[in-house]
Short mmCIF file of C-alpha atoms and ligand atoms in Angstrom, two decimals:
data_model
loop_
_atom_site.label_atom_id
_atom_site.label_comp_id
_atom_site.label_asym_id
_atom_site.label_seq_id
_atom_site.Cartn_x
_atom_site.Cartn_y
_atom_site.Cartn_z
CA UNK A 1 145.56 115.96 196.80
CA UNK A 2 144.78 119.92 197.60
CA UNK A 3 144.49 121.22 194.75
CA UNK A 4 141.72 120.60 191.35
CA UNK A 5 143.48 118.44 187.48
CA UNK A 6 144.57 122.03 185.77
CA UNK A 7 143.90 121.35 182.98
CA UNK A 8 141.11 119.22 180.37
CA UNK A 9 140.43 118.32 176.65
CA UNK A 10 137.48 118.05 174.66
CA UNK A 11 138.00 116.42 171.17
CA UNK A 12 141.56 117.62 170.07
CA UNK A 13 141.76 120.92 172.43
CA UNK A 14 142.84 121.64 175.86
CA UNK A 15 140.40 123.67 178.29
CA UNK A 16 141.50 125.38 181.04
CA UNK A 17 138.37 123.83 183.33
CA UNK A 18 135.89 121.97 182.20
CA UNK A 19 133.25 124.13 182.75
CA UNK A 20 131.49 126.58 179.79
CA UNK A 21 128.33 129.58 179.59
CA UNK A 22 126.29 127.65 177.19
CA UNK A 23 125.13 128.56 173.53
CA UNK A 24 122.19 131.15 174.19
CA UNK A 25 121.85 131.83 177.88
CA UNK A 26 125.58 133.96 178.59
CA UNK A 27 124.75 136.14 176.11
CA UNK A 28 126.29 137.22 172.40
CA UNK A 29 129.86 138.20 173.68
CA UNK A 30 131.75 139.58 176.89
CA UNK A 31 128.08 140.07 178.48
CA UNK A 32 129.10 138.48 181.60
CA UNK A 33 132.46 139.36 182.59
CA UNK A 34 131.24 142.67 184.63
CA UNK A 35 129.78 139.53 186.42
CA UNK A 36 132.76 137.22 186.73
CA UNK A 37 136.22 137.09 185.13
CA UNK A 38 135.51 135.05 182.16
CA UNK A 39 139.01 134.08 181.29
CA UNK A 40 138.59 131.98 184.42
CA UNK A 41 135.68 129.61 182.47
CA UNK A 42 136.49 126.57 180.70
CA UNK A 43 134.60 129.05 177.78
CA UNK A 44 132.10 130.48 176.58
CA UNK A 45 129.91 129.40 173.96
CA UNK A 46 128.33 132.37 172.16
CA UNK A 47 124.62 132.53 171.17
CA UNK A 48 124.08 130.59 167.04
CA UNK A 49 125.30 132.94 164.42
CA UNK A 50 123.89 133.15 160.89
CA UNK A 51 125.14 134.43 157.98
CA UNK A 52 122.70 136.89 158.12
CA UNK A 53 120.94 139.35 160.57
CA UNK A 54 117.27 137.13 162.56
CA UNK A 55 114.62 138.88 164.14
CA UNK A 56 113.96 135.96 166.04
CA UNK A 57 110.10 135.57 167.47
CA UNK A 58 107.34 137.78 169.06
CA UNK A 59 107.82 137.96 172.33
CA UNK A 60 107.43 136.48 174.99
CA UNK A 61 109.68 134.04 173.77
CA UNK A 62 110.68 132.84 177.60
CA UNK A 63 108.48 131.41 180.46
CA UNK A 64 108.65 129.50 183.48
CA UNK A 65 108.05 126.78 184.19
CA UNK A 66 108.45 124.99 188.24
CA UNK A 67 112.26 122.78 186.94
CA UNK A 68 112.73 125.14 184.14
CA UNK A 69 112.58 127.45 181.72
CA UNK A 70 110.61 127.73 178.15
CA UNK A 71 112.20 129.38 175.51
CA UNK A 72 111.32 130.56 172.39
CA UNK A 73 113.54 133.48 171.30
CA UNK A 74 114.03 132.38 167.44
CA UNK A 75 117.81 132.38 166.83
CA UNK A 76 117.48 136.40 167.03
CA UNK A 77 120.87 137.90 165.91
CA UNK A 78 123.00 139.78 163.74
CA UNK A 79 125.30 137.41 162.27
CA UNK A 80 128.53 136.48 162.10
CA UNK A 81 130.24 140.11 160.34
CA UNK A 82 128.58 142.08 163.28
CA UNK A 83 129.92 139.89 165.76
CA UNK A 84 132.95 139.54 164.07
CA UNK A 85 133.57 143.06 164.39
CA UNK A 86 131.73 144.52 167.33
CA UNK A 87 131.74 140.88 170.25
CA UNK A 88 134.44 139.39 169.02
CA UNK A 89 137.18 141.71 170.53
CA UNK A 90 135.16 141.91 173.63
CA UNK A 91 135.99 138.26 174.54
CA UNK A 92 139.26 138.98 172.83
CA UNK A 93 140.25 141.53 175.12
CA UNK A 94 139.08 139.90 178.38
CA UNK A 95 140.90 136.29 176.78
CA UNK A 96 137.89 134.31 177.29
CA UNK A 97 138.57 131.02 175.45
CA UNK A 98 136.26 131.04 172.78
CA UNK A 99 132.87 129.23 171.00
CA UNK A 100 131.52 130.46 168.32
CA UNK A 101 127.86 128.64 167.29
CA UNK A 102 125.69 128.43 164.09
CA UNK A 103 122.92 127.45 162.92
CA UNK A 104 121.51 128.38 159.85
CA UNK A 105 118.07 127.22 157.80
CA UNK A 106 119.84 125.03 155.15
CA UNK A 107 122.76 123.29 154.77
CA UNK A 108 124.01 126.04 152.30
CA UNK A 109 123.66 128.77 155.65
CA UNK A 110 125.56 126.39 157.59
CA UNK A 111 128.51 126.92 155.25
CA UNK A 112 128.35 130.92 154.76
CA UNK A 113 127.81 131.08 158.64
CA UNK A 114 130.61 128.69 158.86
CA UNK A 115 132.46 130.61 156.04
CA UNK A 116 132.42 133.09 157.64
CA UNK A 117 134.53 132.19 160.93
CA UNK A 118 136.86 130.77 159.24
CA UNK A 119 139.32 134.01 159.07
CA UNK A 120 138.52 134.24 162.63
CA UNK A 121 138.78 130.76 162.95
CA UNK A 122 142.47 131.07 165.13
CA UNK A 123 140.40 133.64 167.90
CA UNK A 124 138.11 130.37 168.32
CA UNK A 125 139.17 127.14 171.13
CA UNK A 126 136.24 125.64 168.34
CA UNK A 127 133.37 126.49 166.75
CA UNK A 128 129.45 125.25 168.02
CA UNK A 129 127.90 123.59 164.79
CA UNK A 130 123.86 123.96 166.83
CA UNK A 131 121.74 121.31 164.94
CA UNK A 132 119.22 121.09 168.16
CA UNK A 133 117.26 124.79 167.92
CA UNK A 134 114.16 123.38 167.86
CA UNK A 135 112.32 127.47 167.04
CA UNK A 136 113.13 127.32 163.96
CA UNK A 137 109.70 127.53 162.52
CA UNK A 138 107.79 129.78 164.30
CA UNK A 139 103.51 128.69 164.98
CA UNK A 140 102.06 125.52 165.22
CA UNK A 141 103.45 123.74 162.43
CA UNK A 142 106.01 120.57 162.80
CA UNK A 143 109.36 121.80 162.08
CA UNK A 144 112.99 120.47 161.18
CA UNK A 145 115.37 119.50 162.80
CA UNK A 146 118.86 118.67 161.54
CA UNK A 147 119.64 117.00 164.56
CA UNK A 148 117.09 113.44 163.32
CA UNK A 149 118.01 112.69 160.63
CA UNK A 150 121.74 111.46 160.19
CA UNK A 151 121.93 111.97 156.81
CA UNK A 152 121.17 115.71 157.26
CA UNK A 153 123.24 116.18 160.84
CA UNK A 154 126.08 114.07 158.51
CA UNK A 155 125.46 117.27 155.71
CA UNK A 156 125.55 120.40 157.91
CA UNK A 157 128.85 118.17 159.78
CA UNK A 158 130.93 117.84 156.02
CA UNK A 159 129.41 121.67 155.18
CA UNK A 160 130.51 123.40 158.48
CA UNK A 161 134.73 122.43 157.88
CA UNK A 162 135.52 125.39 156.33
CA UNK A 163 135.29 126.74 159.01
CA UNK A 164 138.45 125.84 160.25
CA UNK A 165 138.28 125.50 163.49
CA UNK A 166 137.22 122.02 165.72
CA UNK A 167 133.82 121.72 165.54
CA UNK A 168 131.18 120.31 168.55
CA UNK A 169 127.99 119.52 167.16
CA UNK A 170 124.71 120.30 169.67
CA UNK A 171 122.40 117.46 168.85
CA UNK A 172 118.85 117.48 170.48
CA UNK A 173 117.76 114.14 172.67
CA UNK A 174 114.29 114.21 171.81
CA UNK A 175 114.94 110.98 168.78
CA UNK A 176 114.84 108.08 169.88
CA UNK A 177 118.16 108.29 167.37
CA UNK A 178 120.61 109.56 169.48
CA UNK A 179 123.54 107.03 169.64
CA UNK A 180 123.28 107.16 165.08
CA UNK A 181 122.95 110.80 164.91
CA UNK A 182 126.06 110.87 167.41
CA UNK A 183 128.21 108.52 165.20
CA UNK A 184 127.52 110.50 162.23
CA UNK A 185 128.56 113.74 163.52
CA UNK A 186 131.39 111.89 164.27
CA UNK A 187 132.25 110.62 160.88
CA UNK A 188 131.42 113.62 158.88
CA UNK A 189 134.20 114.85 160.84
CA UNK A 190 132.48 116.30 164.79
CA UNK A 191 136.20 116.45 167.31
CA UNK A 192 132.29 116.44 169.65
CA UNK A 193 129.36 116.32 170.11
CA UNK A 194 127.57 118.97 173.07
CA UNK A 195 124.60 117.02 174.68
CA UNK A 196 122.14 118.38 174.76
CA UNK A 197 119.53 120.94 172.87
CA UNK A 198 116.51 122.11 174.95
CA UNK A 199 113.56 119.23 174.80
CA UNK A 200 110.63 120.25 172.83
CA UNK A 201 107.62 121.61 175.36
CA UNK A 202 104.44 123.62 175.43
CA UNK A 203 102.35 125.62 177.55
CA UNK A 204 99.41 127.41 177.58
CA UNK A 205 97.88 129.57 178.77
CA UNK A 206 94.39 128.80 180.14
CA UNK A 207 92.49 131.69 179.92
CA UNK A 208 93.07 132.88 176.33
CA UNK A 209 92.90 128.83 175.70
CA UNK A 210 96.25 130.58 174.13
CA UNK A 211 99.98 129.00 173.95
CA UNK A 212 101.53 131.44 177.00
CA UNK A 213 104.80 132.19 173.84
CA UNK A 214 105.01 134.53 171.04
CA UNK A 215 105.91 132.34 168.61
CA UNK A 216 102.00 130.52 169.09
CA UNK A 217 103.42 127.10 169.48
CA UNK A 218 105.56 124.93 171.25
CA UNK A 219 109.31 126.08 172.22
CA UNK A 220 112.77 124.24 173.89
CA UNK A 221 112.16 123.40 177.92
CA UNK A 222 115.49 123.95 179.65
CA UNK A 223 116.40 123.68 182.99
CA UNK A 224 116.25 121.34 186.39
CA UNK A 225 113.81 119.45 184.76
CA UNK A 226 116.14 118.44 181.71
CA UNK A 227 118.81 117.49 183.64
CA UNK A 228 118.16 113.38 184.07
CA UNK A 229 118.23 113.55 180.25
CA UNK A 230 120.94 115.02 179.29
CA UNK A 231 122.55 112.15 181.65
CA UNK A 232 121.07 109.91 180.49
CA UNK A 233 121.91 111.22 176.76
CA UNK A 234 125.65 111.62 177.54
CA UNK A 235 125.40 107.59 179.63
CA UNK A 236 123.94 106.13 176.09
CA UNK A 237 126.81 108.05 173.51
CA UNK A 238 129.41 107.28 175.95
CA UNK A 239 128.67 104.09 176.20
CA UNK A 240 128.08 103.01 172.80
CA UNK A 241 131.38 105.55 171.41
CA UNK A 242 133.70 106.14 173.70
CA UNK A 243 135.87 107.26 171.54
CA UNK A 244 133.65 111.11 171.13
CA UNK A 245 134.43 113.67 173.06
CA UNK A 246 131.05 114.78 175.00
CA UNK A 247 130.66 118.02 175.84
CA UNK A 248 126.69 117.50 178.63
CA UNK A 249 124.73 120.08 178.93
CA UNK A 250 121.01 120.56 180.62
CA UNK A 251 120.00 121.43 183.53
CA UNK A 252 123.23 122.69 185.22
CA UNK A 253 123.10 124.02 188.55
CA UNK A 254 125.30 123.04 191.29
CA UNK A 255 128.98 121.13 190.93
CA UNK A 256 126.65 117.63 192.10
CA UNK A 257 124.84 117.80 188.34
CA UNK A 258 128.29 118.81 186.91
CA UNK A 259 130.12 116.06 188.29
CA UNK A 260 127.41 113.39 187.35
CA UNK A 261 127.38 114.00 183.61
CA UNK A 262 130.90 114.01 184.44
CA UNK A 263 131.23 111.03 185.11
CA UNK A 264 128.08 109.95 182.53
CA UNK A 265 130.58 110.48 180.03
CA UNK A 266 131.21 114.44 178.90
CA UNK A 267 134.82 115.36 179.25
CA UNK A 268 132.48 119.67 180.11
CA UNK A 269 129.92 120.71 180.65
CA UNK A 270 127.88 123.95 179.37
CA UNK A 271 126.08 125.86 182.17
CA UNK A 272 123.00 127.61 180.69
CA UNK A 273 119.73 128.06 182.48
CA UNK A 274 121.06 128.91 185.71
CA UNK A 275 122.06 132.16 184.61
CA UNK A 276 119.63 133.68 183.82
CA UNK A 277 118.87 133.82 187.61
CA UNK A 278 122.85 133.42 188.56
CA UNK A 279 125.04 135.78 186.39
CA UNK A 280 128.42 133.90 188.47
CA UNK A 281 126.06 130.75 188.07
CA UNK A 282 129.24 129.27 185.53
CA UNK A 283 132.11 130.54 187.47
CA UNK A 284 129.55 129.23 191.22
CA UNK A 285 129.51 125.80 190.08
CA UNK A 286 133.13 126.04 188.37
CA UNK A 287 134.55 126.10 192.41
CA UNK A 288 131.65 123.76 193.33
CA UNK A 289 133.14 121.23 191.14
CA UNK A 290 136.87 122.05 191.16
CA UNK A 291 136.01 121.44 195.54
CA UNK A 292 134.35 117.55 194.81
CA UNK A 293 137.34 116.56 192.54
CA UNK A 294 139.89 117.64 195.32
CA UNK A 295 137.59 115.81 197.01
CA UNK A 296 137.80 112.87 196.15
CA UNK A 297 141.37 112.71 194.99
CA UNK A 298 140.94 113.60 191.99
CA UNK A 299 144.04 114.38 189.86
CA UNK A 300 142.86 114.28 186.03
CA UNK A 301 139.81 114.95 184.84
CA UNK A 302 140.53 112.13 182.70
CA UNK A 303 140.07 110.12 186.25
CA UNK A 304 136.24 111.60 186.26
CA UNK A 305 135.09 111.04 182.36
CA UNK A 306 133.59 107.69 181.74
CA UNK A 307 134.10 106.71 184.98
CA UNK A 308 129.81 105.37 185.74
CA UNK A 309 130.79 103.70 182.64
CA UNK A 310 134.02 101.65 184.77
CA UNK A 311 133.14 100.71 187.72
CA UNK A 312 132.66 104.09 189.62
CA UNK A 313 135.18 106.81 190.78
CA UNK A 314 138.12 104.75 192.11
CA UNK A 315 137.24 101.58 191.59
CA UNK A 316 139.95 100.45 191.86
CA UNK A 317 141.12 101.55 194.91
CA UNK A 318 137.84 99.98 196.83
CA UNK A 319 138.11 96.78 195.08
O1 RRO B 1 117.16 130.99 170.30
C1 RRO B 1 116.65 129.93 170.51
O2 RRO B 1 115.52 129.76 170.55
C2 RRO B 1 116.98 128.97 170.66
C3 RRO B 1 118.32 127.83 170.53
BR1 RRO B 1 119.07 128.87 168.93
C4 RRO B 1 118.34 126.98 170.64
O3 RRO B 1 119.45 125.57 169.87
N1 RRO B 1 117.85 125.83 171.35
C5 RRO B 1 116.52 126.91 172.00
O4 RRO B 1 116.18 126.45 173.31
N2 RRO B 1 116.64 128.47 171.87
#
């Protein structure tokens, strides 16, 4: 085998490669194209967009941790209409495979964001419906997360269908009901689930005794430290819902971690936090994943996707 598989299927859509950028880590538009040709990636998932402009949380919004990063960006963005006018044309111009992402504070907010995207649906490969932002409210108060509730998840997916593009439901691993919630998203019409968003986390400044984040509360933990959580989430959902396509995300810093998520059952993999330290990370990881596929004699990504559930890679050949 001298060349890697040519494309991969995620639900009803086809991507040229399994590696995409993760939402919130690759700008709103084509910013990363000056570091690598975005058209060469499997896709670009843009920062979550609302039907309205939203200021986000107070600085500091990021805090490094020993094995990753905490963030409380707070969904800052200029909204879908601004994105369609200013950012989408740049992504189209560089020939990126575009996945938009939407968020809201209510089911109606999602419907509004999805409705605004509908006129440009033909330019989008999919819409990722972000049900799992850890920073939807500021302060230390408990917050509501759509992805921690199977019914709310279904309601949001139903409401978002008006976008007219295949939907990927982005879920949270901060629940013991992930399989039930993924099934609910699937039944409501999600074409795939994206597993996982950041984990709920917090760090304190021991001089002030207060949160290190400007929001005054916790944030979302990403990076290397959450990778095994993502692998397990993907593995368990793939085992329970074998017909549901999964996009894996969480602590992917090399082709090794991307391959793990694919073996666990992900059809595609997103690269997030690694991009902050290394803007070309997604392309490097894509090359490493291809090299792995060639070494393993993988002619079609379907041979690798979920192989951990079928006795491992090349199970028949090893028998
Ligand atoms: O903007 C954020 O604070 C944010 C979002 Br929308 C998300 O989905 N995950 C995250 O860690 N931060």
